[in-house]
Amino acid sequence: HRRKDKMIKLKNSVLKLVENAKKKINNLEVDDALKMHSKKTTLFIDVRDIREIQKSGRILGAKHVPRCMLEFWIDPQSPYHKQFFNDNYHFIFYCASDWRSALATLTANEIGLLNTSHLVGGFNKWLEKKGPIAEPR
């Protein structure tokens, strides 16, 4: 265990990375996302850990994409590419609150997937607004 006085000095904080990402991406409020949910041109992307999804469910119809595999699943040149990223969707990324999904949305944009949004407040806000969910299994 590290003592507090021995903490490493970082040039950035994760909070700063998230704040900077949110300035560069499309931030979508849950009320607006709820209106888009039933459209066949919208696909929600859950970047949470599989254990979170197993525990709390996910947005109805959402695809699970582990954040660690995001770039590999998006890139058609990757052996891990997932076909649904080629389809003409508006991709809405989300996590529990919205830090991981902000970073994931920025990463998706940087690799070239530009029809993206980030769900402000994440799954927690979706639940609060009583959005449709797939129950945990």
Tab-separated table of C-alpha atoms in Angstrom:
chain	number	residue	atom	x	y	z
A	1	HIS	CA	0.000	0.000	0.000
A	2	ARG	CA	1.180	3.484	-0.826
A	3	ARG	CA	1.307	6.120	1.818
A	4	LYS	CA	-0.483	9.345	0.915
A	5	ASP	CA	2.747	11.358	1.007
A	6	LYS	CA	4.259	8.966	-1.559
A	7	MET	CA	1.546	9.359	-4.225
A	8	ILE	CA	2.768	9.649	-7.770
A	9	LYS	CA	2.330	12.996	-9.486
A	10	LEU	CA	0.340	12.786	-12.702
A	11	LYS	CA	0.231	15.518	-15.318
A	12	ASN	CA	-3.524	15.028	-15.647
A	13	SER	CA	-6.395	13.595	-13.660
A	14	VAL	CA	-9.101	11.250	-14.906
A	15	LEU	CA	-11.651	13.962	-14.110
A	16	LYS	CA	-9.765	16.394	-16.358
A	17	LEU	CA	-9.668	13.774	-19.160
A	18	VAL	CA	-13.439	13.303	-18.864
A	19	GLU	CA	-14.104	17.074	-18.785
A	20	ASN	CA	-11.947	17.567	-21.889
A	21	ALA	CA	-13.660	14.674	-23.695
A	22	LYS	CA	-17.104	16.154	-22.984
A	23	LYS	CA	-16.028	19.398	-24.684
A	24	LYS	CA	-15.200	17.496	-27.906
A	25	ILE	CA	-18.174	15.114	-28.239
A	26	ASN	CA	-21.934	15.234	-28.686
A	27	ASN	CA	-23.482	15.117	-25.208
A	28	LEU	CA	-27.039	13.777	-25.277
A	29	GLU	CA	-29.456	14.309	-22.404
A	30	VAL	CA	-31.530	11.308	-21.294
A	31	ASP	CA	-34.839	13.026	-22.155
A	32	ASP	CA	-33.669	13.371	-25.774
A	33	ALA	CA	-32.241	9.837	-25.818
A	34	LEU	CA	-35.586	8.461	-24.611
A	35	LYS	CA	-37.260	10.006	-27.681
A	36	MET	CA	-34.659	8.349	-29.931
A	37	HIS	CA	-34.735	4.947	-28.219
A	38	SER	CA	-37.388	3.302	-30.400
A	39	LYS	CA	-35.919	4.533	-33.697
A	40	LYS	CA	-34.395	1.781	-35.799
A	41	THR	CA	-31.490	4.113	-36.639
A	42	THR	CA	-30.355	4.362	-33.007
A	43	LEU	CA	-28.122	1.828	-31.262
A	44	PHE	CA	-27.172	2.153	-27.598
A	45	ILE	CA	-23.687	0.899	-26.709
A	46	ASP	CA	-23.088	-0.209	-23.116
A	47	VAL	CA	-19.389	0.065	-22.223
A	48	ARG	CA	-19.762	-1.109	-18.624
A	49	ASP	CA	-18.138	-4.206	-17.213
A	50	ILE	CA	-20.180	-7.359	-17.837
A	51	ARG	CA	-20.621	-7.836	-14.062
A	52	GLU	CA	-22.410	-4.474	-13.838
A	53	ILE	CA	-24.782	-5.514	-16.622
A	54	GLN	CA	-25.431	-8.895	-14.992
A	55	LYS	CA	-26.236	-7.118	-11.728
A	56	SER	CA	-28.393	-4.213	-12.940
A	57	GLY	CA	-29.503	-4.955	-16.517
A	58	ARG	CA	-29.028	-2.622	-19.459
A	59	ILE	CA	-30.934	-0.287	-21.735
A	60	LEU	CA	-33.400	-2.322	-23.771
A	61	GLY	CA	-31.834	-3.262	-27.125
A	62	ALA	CA	-28.342	-2.067	-26.198
A	63	LYS	CA	-25.215	-3.871	-27.394
A	64	HIS	CA	-22.511	-4.599	-24.860
A	65	VAL	CA	-19.084	-3.483	-26.048
A	66	PRO	CA	-16.330	-3.885	-23.450
A	67	ARG	CA	-14.522	-0.568	-23.351
A	68	CYS	CA	-11.188	-2.340	-23.655
A	69	MET	CA	-12.280	-3.786	-27.039
A	70	LEU	CA	-13.948	-0.667	-28.458
A	71	GLU	CA	-11.355	0.347	-31.051
A	72	PHE	CA	-10.866	-3.264	-32.152
A	73	TRP	CA	-14.604	-3.835	-32.632
A	74	ILE	CA	-15.074	-0.557	-34.574
A	75	ASP	CA	-12.134	-0.933	-37.006
A	76	PRO	CA	-13.108	-2.997	-40.098
A	77	GLN	CA	-9.425	-3.915	-40.529
A	78	SER	CA	-9.299	-5.531	-37.081
A	79	PRO	CA	-9.782	-9.278	-36.704
A	80	TYR	CA	-12.203	-8.422	-33.853
A	81	HIS	CA	-14.430	-6.093	-35.929
A	82	LYS	CA	-18.183	-6.263	-35.229
A	83	GLN	CA	-20.428	-5.778	-38.248
A	84	PHE	CA	-22.991	-3.599	-36.443
A	85	PHE	CA	-20.420	-0.781	-36.342
A	86	ASN	CA	-20.610	-0.713	-40.171
A	87	ASP	CA	-24.357	-0.193	-40.091
A	88	ASN	CA	-25.926	3.234	-40.415
A	89	TYR	CA	-26.749	3.840	-36.749
A	90	HIS	CA	-26.516	6.805	-34.452
A	91	PHE	CA	-24.436	5.190	-31.702
A	92	ILE	CA	-25.194	6.333	-28.151
A	93	PHE	CA	-22.501	5.288	-25.685
A	94	TYR	CA	-23.247	4.948	-22.004
A	95	CYS	CA	-21.838	3.610	-18.737
A	96	ALA	CA	-23.121	3.832	-15.153
A	97	SER	CA	-22.704	7.575	-14.612
A	98	ASP	CA	-20.970	8.965	-17.698
A	99	TRP	CA	-17.213	9.111	-17.266
A	100	ARG	CA	-16.241	5.942	-19.151
A	101	SER	CA	-18.729	6.613	-21.918
A	102	ALA	CA	-17.404	10.151	-22.449
A	103	LEU	CA	-13.917	8.705	-22.965
A	104	ALA	CA	-15.314	5.889	-25.138
A	105	THR	CA	-17.235	8.341	-27.340
A	106	LEU	CA	-14.121	10.459	-27.841
A	107	THR	CA	-12.129	7.327	-28.730
A	108	ALA	CA	-14.820	6.245	-31.226
A	109	ASN	CA	-14.701	9.703	-32.822
A	110	GLU	CA	-10.905	9.676	-32.982
A	111	ILE	CA	-10.879	6.326	-34.798
A	112	GLY	CA	-13.443	7.698	-37.272
A	113	LEU	CA	-16.904	6.703	-36.007
A	114	LEU	CA	-18.535	10.126	-36.086
A	115	ASN	CA	-22.268	9.381	-35.773
A	116	THR	CA	-21.982	9.160	-31.996
A	117	SER	CA	-23.359	10.631	-28.805
A	118	HIS	CA	-22.600	10.197	-25.148
A	119	LEU	CA	-25.467	9.689	-22.694
A	120	VAL	CA	-25.204	12.373	-20.013
A	121	GLY	CA	-25.819	10.808	-16.605
A	122	GLY	CA	-25.529	7.297	-18.033
A	123	PHE	CA	-27.535	4.248	-17.009
A	124	ASN	CA	-28.222	5.702	-13.552
A	125	LYS	CA	-29.995	8.714	-15.074
A	126	TRP	CA	-31.804	6.410	-17.555
A	127	LEU	CA	-33.174	4.402	-14.599
A	128	GLU	CA	-34.135	7.583	-12.777
A	129	LYS	CA	-36.163	8.682	-15.839
A	130	LYS	CA	-37.724	5.184	-16.035
A	131	GLY	CA	-36.287	4.359	-19.463
A	132	PRO	CA	-36.921	0.831	-20.780
A	133	ILE	CA	-34.394	-1.765	-19.639
A	134	ALA	CA	-33.551	-5.395	-20.213
A	135	GLU	CA	-33.595	-6.998	-16.778
A	136	PRO	CA	-30.453	-8.679	-15.443
A	137	ARG	CA	-30.158	-12.398	-16.103
